[in-house]
Amino acid sequence: MSADGLAISVHGLTKTYGRLVAVDHIDMSIPTGSIFGLLGPNGAGKTTTIKLLTGITDITDGSATVAGFDVRREPMSVKQRVGWVAAEVILDDDLSGWENLWLQAQLQRLSDWKGRADQLLKYFELSDRRKDKVGTYSTGMRKKMEIALALLHEPEVIFMDEPTIGLDANVRRMLWDLITGVNRSFGVTVLLTSHYIEEADALCDRVAIIDQGRIVVTGSPSELKSRVKEDFIELETSESVTQEKLAAIPGVSEVRSQGRAWVLRVASAEEVLPAVFHALKTDGIRRINVEKPSLESVFIDITGKRIDQGGSDVPDYRKFYANLRRAQR
Amino acid sequence: MSTAAPTVSLPTDVVRSPATRTGQLQQFWGLFARELIKTFRNPWVIVITLVQPFMWLAFFGGMMSELPTAELDTFLLHAPPGTSYLSFLLPGVLATGMMSIGMFGSMSTIQDKRFGFMKRILITPTSKATVYLAKALGAAMRGLVQIPVMIVAALAFGVQLHGDPLGWLAWIVGLVLLGLGFAAFFLAITASSTDWQTPGVISNFITMPLMFASGAMFPTAIYPSWMRAIADVNPVGYSAALSRDVMTFNQFTVTDLTYLGYLAIFAAAMVLIGTLVASRYLRVE
């Protein structure tokens, strides 16, 4: 742990691939023992940030200190003190649960690790499957196994990249409990990335909202939510609707255009909706959605779009990296 | 779905080896053992590794053995009269087989990159050089699987084997060095690759010329001069010549030690160059 009580401290962190700026001068201070969320749409730079902070990818510019060590100057010291849980669950399926733990212990140069490994298996309720190949585990078990691996060497910080992506509601709920449990029981700082609003809201002490490589706002979920007092009405309409027409509706304080989609800022959606329907009764409303104050509306407020807009539930890594490679050339 | 019981207390007494050579050795052992476990747990890998050289003996060796003895004796030149072609071919096939094992090492590395496991490895304090060396030695070890089976197959084909224990030791060490050299070579040129096809393409490209210009299949004396020039520097030929001297001709001499030395230099050079290349270019994705 560093003297300033920060598990992670980042200044002007930047990563470029050719002309593509994946992470753009971000600053973060994450107190020891907290759960910090990087919330943003797919391709916002969340995973790249984790790769920079774990020393897997070279930093283009700026500085980062993790668990008291400078990532650029002492990457190996950082790697001894961090754990990592991948979005896509990365285990060696040909090896048993115990063998995966054994390998992790060798790579982290541990001796005398078996007691802790036993306890971790017990904690994650995997003891009776320790000898089975992890390829035969259920999705939830695989995720737990990955967290056990990440905790084996007593890390000070755990990075969790989209920890619940692609999981069903039950497993997601279980993982939320595990993440807060791990944070409390092990005193480990958690940095997680997510594009699920409710996840960041439920788990994180503090959240940084990231878009196009830049952190647009940071604060506790309640602080962020209190930034936005108004509701948003999102509309998708026929082409005949104009900005002027929408702005003229009583109670609409701001209109933002996104092609055929519109975002209206209103004091109270319930009160304004009848007027909206009235004003647009001859125009086609194709879709309508009300966003009450939430982290989503904070994102809409700042960027004019939804966090999940344009992104599928499962990020298209191949496409993303293909773009990166093209940019690198 | 149950939730975790936060009441379980965890011992916080894991002990870490210092970041010294011992620590690196522990990391190397972990990765090397993983390679071995994965190889021996996949029956198809073993079957194909074994069948490939066996087919050489059966098809190619079987055909050549049908030549009239007099012609074969002329063809094999310096071999003692009556030497069977199979006993001439066996050492060559074993040496040739070591060339393609590098391809498997490369493929397993590319698989680790594509499935993200390389990220899992490199997010621990493990150096790229350690990863590289474990992969190279793991691949070389896989190549050794074929040796006992080939010998049994050769005996079944009626080949008579000779040699003293020291000669056999030199021969096996030579094969390991050859395999290590080729594995190191393959891993170095595919260090930054994530394409499944690359190792296969390279393997196809180099295997044929190096196999024929080596003396593994035919005596180099019948080669045109340009091919002999290649054979003179081709480590496959040195390994084949060493094992032929030991197993077929029963004459382990100082010349064979120089062959072994040449193979050692080849392996060391490839490992050295490869380590430098991998430290720089081994990419996570």
PDB file of C-alpha atoms in Angstrom, chain A residues 130-316:
ATOM      1  CA  ARG A 130     -10.924 -29.365  -7.614  1.00  0.00           C
ATOM      2  CA  LYS A 131      -9.731 -32.451  -9.488  1.00  0.00           C
ATOM      3  CA  ASP A 132     -12.027 -31.971 -12.484  1.00  0.00           C
ATOM      4  CA  LYS A 133     -10.881 -30.228 -15.621  1.00  0.00           C
ATOM      5  CA  VAL A 134     -12.146 -26.647 -15.542  1.00  0.00           C
ATOM      6  CA  GLY A 135     -13.462 -27.177 -19.056  1.00  0.00           C
ATOM      7  CA  THR A 136     -16.282 -29.149 -17.412  1.00  0.00           C
ATOM      8  CA  TYR A 137     -17.251 -26.350 -14.981  1.00  0.00           C
ATOM      9  CA  SER A 138     -20.404 -24.261 -15.350  1.00  0.00           C
ATOM     10  CA  THR A 139     -20.071 -20.593 -16.304  1.00  0.00           C
ATOM     11  CA  GLY A 140     -20.572 -19.435 -12.726  1.00  0.00           C
ATOM     12  CA  MET A 141     -17.977 -21.908 -11.429  1.00  0.00           C
ATOM     13  CA  ARG A 142     -15.463 -20.812 -14.049  1.00  0.00           C
ATOM     14  CA  LYS A 143     -15.929 -17.212 -13.035  1.00  0.00           C
ATOM     15  CA  LYS A 144     -15.437 -18.139  -9.382  1.00  0.00           C
ATOM     16  CA  MET A 145     -12.327 -20.140 -10.281  1.00  0.00           C
ATOM     17  CA  GLU A 146     -10.932 -17.112 -12.044  1.00  0.00           C
ATOM     18  CA  ILE A 147     -11.500 -14.939  -8.999  1.00  0.00           C
ATOM     19  CA  ALA A 148      -9.849 -17.586  -6.812  1.00  0.00           C
ATOM     20  CA  LEU A 149      -6.798 -17.492  -9.116  1.00  0.00           C
ATOM     21  CA  ALA A 150      -6.746 -13.716  -8.921  1.00  0.00           C
ATOM     22  CA  LEU A 151      -6.759 -13.858  -5.101  1.00  0.00           C
ATOM     23  CA  LEU A 152      -4.222 -16.644  -4.594  1.00  0.00           C
ATOM     24  CA  HIS A 153      -1.139 -14.451  -4.212  1.00  0.00           C
ATOM     25  CA  GLU A 154      -2.809 -11.974  -1.829  1.00  0.00           C
ATOM     26  CA  PRO A 155      -3.006  -9.112  -4.287  1.00  0.00           C
ATOM     27  CA  GLU A 156      -3.591  -5.572  -3.096  1.00  0.00           C
ATOM     28  CA  VAL A 157      -5.601  -4.678  -6.179  1.00  0.00           C
ATOM     29  CA  ILE A 158      -7.878  -6.797  -8.350  1.00  0.00           C
ATOM     30  CA  PHE A 159      -8.811  -5.724 -11.856  1.00  0.00           C
ATOM     31  CA  MET A 160     -12.124  -7.098 -13.044  1.00  0.00           C
ATOM     32  CA  ASP A 161     -12.850  -6.470 -16.688  1.00  0.00           C
ATOM     33  CA  GLU A 162     -16.602  -6.588 -17.343  1.00  0.00           C
ATOM     34  CA  PRO A 163     -17.003  -9.220 -14.601  1.00  0.00           C
ATOM     35  CA  THR A 164     -20.613 -10.106 -15.383  1.00  0.00           C
ATOM     36  CA  ILE A 165     -20.729  -9.726 -19.141  1.00  0.00           C
ATOM     37  CA  GLY A 166     -22.721 -12.450 -20.869  1.00  0.00           C
ATOM     38  CA  LEU A 167     -23.915 -13.988 -17.582  1.00  0.00           C
ATOM     39  CA  ASP A 168     -27.523 -14.674 -16.714  1.00  0.00           C
ATOM     40  CA  ALA A 169     -29.255 -12.692 -13.975  1.00  0.00           C
ATOM     41  CA  ASN A 170     -28.740 -15.307 -11.234  1.00  0.00           C
ATOM     42  CA  VAL A 171     -25.032 -15.692 -11.800  1.00  0.00           C
ATOM     43  CA  ARG A 172     -24.667 -11.922 -12.081  1.00  0.00           C
ATOM     44  CA  ARG A 173     -26.360 -11.427  -8.716  1.00  0.00           C
ATOM     45  CA  MET A 174     -24.129 -14.091  -7.171  1.00  0.00           C
ATOM     46  CA  LEU A 175     -21.043 -12.391  -8.567  1.00  0.00           C
ATOM     47  CA  TRP A 176     -22.099  -9.026  -7.191  1.00  0.00           C
ATOM     48  CA  ASP A 177     -22.285 -10.596  -3.746  1.00  0.00           C
ATOM     49  CA  LEU A 178     -18.911 -12.226  -4.294  1.00  0.00           C
ATOM     50  CA  ILE A 179     -17.258  -9.020  -5.429  1.00  0.00           C
ATOM     51  CA  THR A 180     -18.435  -7.051  -2.395  1.00  0.00           C
ATOM     52  CA  GLY A 181     -17.603 -10.080  -0.207  1.00  0.00           C
ATOM     53  CA  VAL A 182     -14.087 -10.348  -1.610  1.00  0.00           C
ATOM     54  CA  ASN A 183     -13.574  -6.618  -1.181  1.00  0.00           C
ATOM     55  CA  ARG A 184     -14.677  -6.779   2.461  1.00  0.00           C
ATOM     56  CA  SER A 185     -13.176 -10.124   3.522  1.00  0.00           C
ATOM     57  CA  PHE A 186      -9.818  -9.665   1.837  1.00  0.00           C
ATOM     58  CA  GLY A 187      -9.478  -5.912   2.081  1.00  0.00           C
ATOM     59  CA  VAL A 188      -8.540  -5.870  -1.567  1.00  0.00           C
ATOM     60  CA  THR A 189      -9.093  -2.823  -3.759  1.00  0.00           C
ATOM     61  CA  VAL A 190     -11.264  -3.621  -6.773  1.00  0.00           C
ATOM     62  CA  LEU A 191     -11.175  -1.766 -10.060  1.00  0.00           C
ATOM     63  CA  LEU A 192     -13.944  -3.043 -12.271  1.00  0.00           C
ATOM     64  CA  THR A 193     -15.089  -1.999 -15.689  1.00  0.00           C
ATOM     65  CA  SER A 194     -18.657  -2.283 -16.815  1.00  0.00           C
ATOM     66  CA  HIS A 195     -21.129  -1.010 -19.301  1.00  0.00           C
ATOM     67  CA  TYR A 196     -24.003  -2.008 -17.014  1.00  0.00           C
ATOM     68  CA  ILE A 197     -25.337   1.003 -15.166  1.00  0.00           C
ATOM     69  CA  GLU A 198     -26.982  -1.012 -12.417  1.00  0.00           C
ATOM     70  CA  GLU A 199     -23.773  -2.916 -11.784  1.00  0.00           C
ATOM     71  CA  ALA A 200     -21.730   0.210 -11.206  1.00  0.00           C
ATOM     72  CA  ASP A 201     -24.528   1.617  -9.104  1.00  0.00           C
ATOM     73  CA  ALA A 202     -24.844  -1.497  -6.939  1.00  0.00           C
ATOM     74  CA  LEU A 203     -21.163  -2.246  -6.396  1.00  0.00           C
ATOM     75  CA  CYS A 204     -18.997   0.813  -6.626  1.00  0.00           C
ATOM     76  CA  ASP A 205     -17.969   3.327  -3.979  1.00  0.00           C
ATOM     77  CA  ARG A 206     -16.868   5.614  -6.768  1.00  0.00           C
ATOM     78  CA  VAL A 207     -17.442   5.615 -10.503  1.00  0.00           C
ATOM     79  CA  ALA A 208     -15.614   7.242 -13.389  1.00  0.00           C
ATOM     80  CA  ILE A 209     -17.637   7.548 -16.552  1.00  0.00           C
ATOM     81  CA  ILE A 210     -15.433   7.032 -19.590  1.00  0.00           C
ATOM     82  CA  ASP A 211     -16.250   7.800 -23.197  1.00  0.00           C
ATOM     83  CA  GLN A 212     -13.950   7.796 -26.230  1.00  0.00           C
ATOM     84  CA  GLY A 213     -10.884   7.293 -24.056  1.00  0.00           C
ATOM     85  CA  ARG A 214     -11.638  10.240 -21.786  1.00  0.00           C
ATOM     86  CA  ILE A 215     -13.005  10.293 -18.253  1.00  0.00           C
ATOM     87  CA  VAL A 216     -15.940  12.648 -18.473  1.00  0.00           C
ATOM     88  CA  VAL A 217     -16.961  12.659 -14.817  1.00  0.00           C
ATOM     89  CA  THR A 218     -15.997  10.991 -11.519  1.00  0.00           C
ATOM     90  CA  GLY A 219     -17.864  10.663  -8.244  1.00  0.00           C
ATOM     91  CA  SER A 220     -19.829   8.343  -6.007  1.00  0.00           C
ATOM     92  CA  PRO A 221     -22.964   6.953  -7.691  1.00  0.00           C
ATOM     93  CA  SER A 222     -25.175   9.159  -5.479  1.00  0.00           C
ATOM     94  CA  GLU A 223     -23.078  12.270  -6.211  1.00  0.00           C
ATOM     95  CA  LEU A 224     -23.281  11.606  -9.907  1.00  0.00           C
ATOM     96  CA  LYS A 225     -26.988  10.961  -9.831  1.00  0.00           C
ATOM     97  CA  SER A 226     -27.592  14.207  -7.953  1.00  0.00           C
ATOM     98  CA  ARG A 227     -25.899  16.070 -10.813  1.00  0.00           C
ATOM     99  CA  VAL A 228     -28.893  15.438 -12.975  1.00  0.00           C
ATOM    100  CA  LYS A 229     -32.182  16.635 -11.529  1.00  0.00           C
ATOM    101  CA  GLU A 230     -34.237  16.422 -14.692  1.00  0.00           C
ATOM    102  CA  ASP A 231     -35.664  13.500 -16.589  1.00  0.00           C
ATOM    103  CA  PHE A 232     -34.833  12.661 -20.159  1.00  0.00           C
ATOM    104  CA  ILE A 233     -37.315  11.554 -22.782  1.00  0.00           C
ATOM    105  CA  GLU A 234     -35.723   9.686 -25.645  1.00  0.00           C
ATOM    106  CA  LEU A 235     -37.713   9.629 -28.873  1.00  0.00           C
ATOM    107  CA  GLU A 236     -37.363   8.039 -32.240  1.00  0.00           C
ATOM    108  CA  THR A 237     -39.690   9.692 -34.749  1.00  0.00           C
ATOM    109  CA  SER A 238     -40.525  10.026 -38.430  1.00  0.00           C
ATOM    110  CA  GLU A 239     -38.602  12.586 -40.477  1.00  0.00           C
ATOM    111  CA  SER A 240     -41.303  15.233 -40.324  1.00  0.00           C
ATOM    112  CA  VAL A 241     -40.445  16.148 -36.717  1.00  0.00           C
ATOM    113  CA  THR A 242     -38.170  19.180 -36.343  1.00  0.00           C
ATOM    114  CA  GLN A 243     -36.103  20.503 -33.494  1.00  0.00           C
ATOM    115  CA  GLU A 244     -38.254  23.635 -33.337  1.00  0.00           C
ATOM    116  CA  LYS A 245     -41.410  21.606 -32.994  1.00  0.00           C
ATOM    117  CA  LEU A 246     -40.023  19.664 -30.056  1.00  0.00           C
ATOM    118  CA  ALA A 247     -38.557  22.750 -28.376  1.00  0.00           C
ATOM    119  CA  ALA A 248     -41.967  24.403 -28.510  1.00  0.00           C
ATOM    120  CA  ILE A 249     -43.552  21.695 -26.337  1.00  0.00           C
ATOM    121  CA  PRO A 250     -44.277  23.190 -22.890  1.00  0.00           C
ATOM    122  CA  GLY A 251     -41.921  21.840 -20.199  1.00  0.00           C
ATOM    123  CA  VAL A 252     -39.116  20.861 -22.612  1.00  0.00           C
ATOM    124  CA  SER A 253     -35.988  22.719 -21.553  1.00  0.00           C
ATOM    125  CA  GLU A 254     -33.550  21.281 -24.090  1.00  0.00           C
ATOM    126  CA  VAL A 255     -33.674  19.270 -27.313  1.00  0.00           C
ATOM    127  CA  ARG A 256     -30.750  17.277 -28.634  1.00  0.00           C
ATOM    128  CA  SER A 257     -30.794  15.681 -32.042  1.00  0.00           C
ATOM    129  CA  GLN A 258     -29.265  12.357 -33.032  1.00  0.00           C
ATOM    130  CA  GLY A 259     -30.508  11.805 -36.572  1.00  0.00           C
ATOM    131  CA  ARG A 260     -34.069  10.554 -36.215  1.00  0.00           C
ATOM    132  CA  ALA A 261     -33.616  10.126 -32.485  1.00  0.00           C
ATOM    133  CA  TRP A 262     -34.094  12.959 -30.027  1.00  0.00           C
ATOM    134  CA  VAL A 263     -33.323  13.522 -26.386  1.00  0.00           C
ATOM    135  CA  LEU A 264     -35.609  15.955 -24.533  1.00  0.00           C
ATOM    136  CA  ARG A 265     -34.625  17.355 -21.163  1.00  0.00           C
ATOM    137  CA  VAL A 266     -37.705  17.879 -19.011  1.00  0.00           C
ATOM    138  CA  ALA A 267     -38.379  18.640 -15.354  1.00  0.00           C
ATOM    139  CA  SER A 268     -40.829  15.771 -14.977  1.00  0.00           C
ATOM    140  CA  ALA A 269     -41.433  13.237 -17.701  1.00  0.00           C
ATOM    141  CA  GLU A 270     -44.833  12.290 -16.303  1.00  0.00           C
ATOM    142  CA  GLU A 271     -46.099  15.834 -16.686  1.00  0.00           C
ATOM    143  CA  VAL A 272     -44.596  16.513 -20.111  1.00  0.00           C
ATOM    144  CA  LEU A 273     -45.432  13.206 -21.842  1.00  0.00           C
ATOM    145  CA  PRO A 274     -49.101  14.090 -22.583  1.00  0.00           C
ATOM    146  CA  ALA A 275     -47.929  17.315 -24.247  1.00  0.00           C
ATOM    147  CA  VAL A 276     -45.369  15.358 -26.279  1.00  0.00           C
ATOM    148  CA  PHE A 277     -48.013  12.921 -27.528  1.00  0.00           C
ATOM    149  CA  HIS A 278     -50.336  15.818 -28.265  1.00  0.00           C
ATOM    150  CA  ALA A 279     -47.730  17.782 -30.231  1.00  0.00           C
ATOM    151  CA  LEU A 280     -46.649  14.740 -32.229  1.00  0.00           C
ATOM    152  CA  LYS A 281     -50.043  13.126 -32.741  1.00  0.00           C
ATOM    153  CA  THR A 282     -49.807  13.313 -36.548  1.00  0.00           C
ATOM    154  CA  ASP A 283     -46.131  12.359 -36.642  1.00  0.00           C
ATOM    155  CA  GLY A 284     -44.983   8.815 -36.146  1.00  0.00           C
ATOM    156  CA  ILE A 285     -43.379   8.081 -32.772  1.00  0.00           C
ATOM    157  CA  ARG A 286     -41.423   4.909 -33.368  1.00  0.00           C
ATOM    158  CA  ARG A 287     -39.944   4.517 -29.928  1.00  0.00           C
ATOM    159  CA  ILE A 288     -40.126   6.361 -26.657  1.00  0.00           C
ATOM    160  CA  ASN A 289     -38.179   5.884 -23.469  1.00  0.00           C
ATOM    161  CA  VAL A 290     -38.086   7.783 -20.197  1.00  0.00           C
ATOM    162  CA  GLU A 291     -34.869   8.023 -18.224  1.00  0.00           C
ATOM    163  CA  LYS A 292     -35.302   9.105 -14.612  1.00  0.00           C
ATOM    164  CA  PRO A 293     -32.166  10.403 -12.793  1.00  0.00           C
ATOM    165  CA  SER A 294     -29.660   7.548 -12.878  1.00  0.00           C
ATOM    166  CA  LEU A 295     -26.078   6.960 -13.955  1.00  0.00           C
ATOM    167  CA  GLU A 296     -27.492   6.412 -17.427  1.00  0.00           C
ATOM    168  CA  SER A 297     -29.028   9.889 -17.430  1.00  0.00           C
ATOM    169  CA  VAL A 298     -25.711  11.316 -16.226  1.00  0.00           C
ATOM    170  CA  PHE A 299     -24.116   9.721 -19.284  1.00  0.00           C
ATOM    171  CA  ILE A 300     -26.887  11.038 -21.530  1.00  0.00           C
ATOM    172  CA  ASP A 301     -26.496  14.472 -19.959  1.00  0.00           C
ATOM    173  CA  ILE A 302     -22.776  14.600 -20.697  1.00  0.00           C
ATOM    174  CA  THR A 303     -22.430  12.738 -23.983  1.00  0.00           C
ATOM    175  CA  GLY A 304     -25.926  12.970 -25.460  1.00  0.00           C
ATOM    176  CA  LYS A 305     -26.127   9.184 -25.929  1.00  0.00           C
ATOM    177  CA  ARG A 306     -26.838   6.042 -23.947  1.00  0.00           C
ATOM    178  CA  ILE A 307     -24.016   3.886 -22.532  1.00  0.00           C
ATOM    179  CA  ASP A 308     -25.276   0.807 -24.304  1.00  0.00           C
ATOM    180  CA  GLN A 309     -26.009   2.690 -27.526  1.00  0.00           C
ATOM    181  CA  GLY A 310     -24.652   0.995 -30.588  1.00  0.00           C
ATOM    182  CA  GLY A 311     -22.944  -1.665 -28.542  1.00  0.00           C
ATOM    183  CA  SER A 312     -24.065  -5.252 -28.340  1.00  0.00           C
ATOM    184  CA  ASP A 313     -24.143  -7.058 -25.030  1.00  0.00           C
ATOM    185  CA  VAL A 314     -21.026  -8.989 -25.867  1.00  0.00           C
ATOM    186  CA  PRO A 315     -18.295  -6.682 -27.099  1.00  0.00           C
ATOM    187  CA  ASP A 316     -16.898  -7.468 -30.491  1.00  0.00           C
TER     188      ASP A 316
END
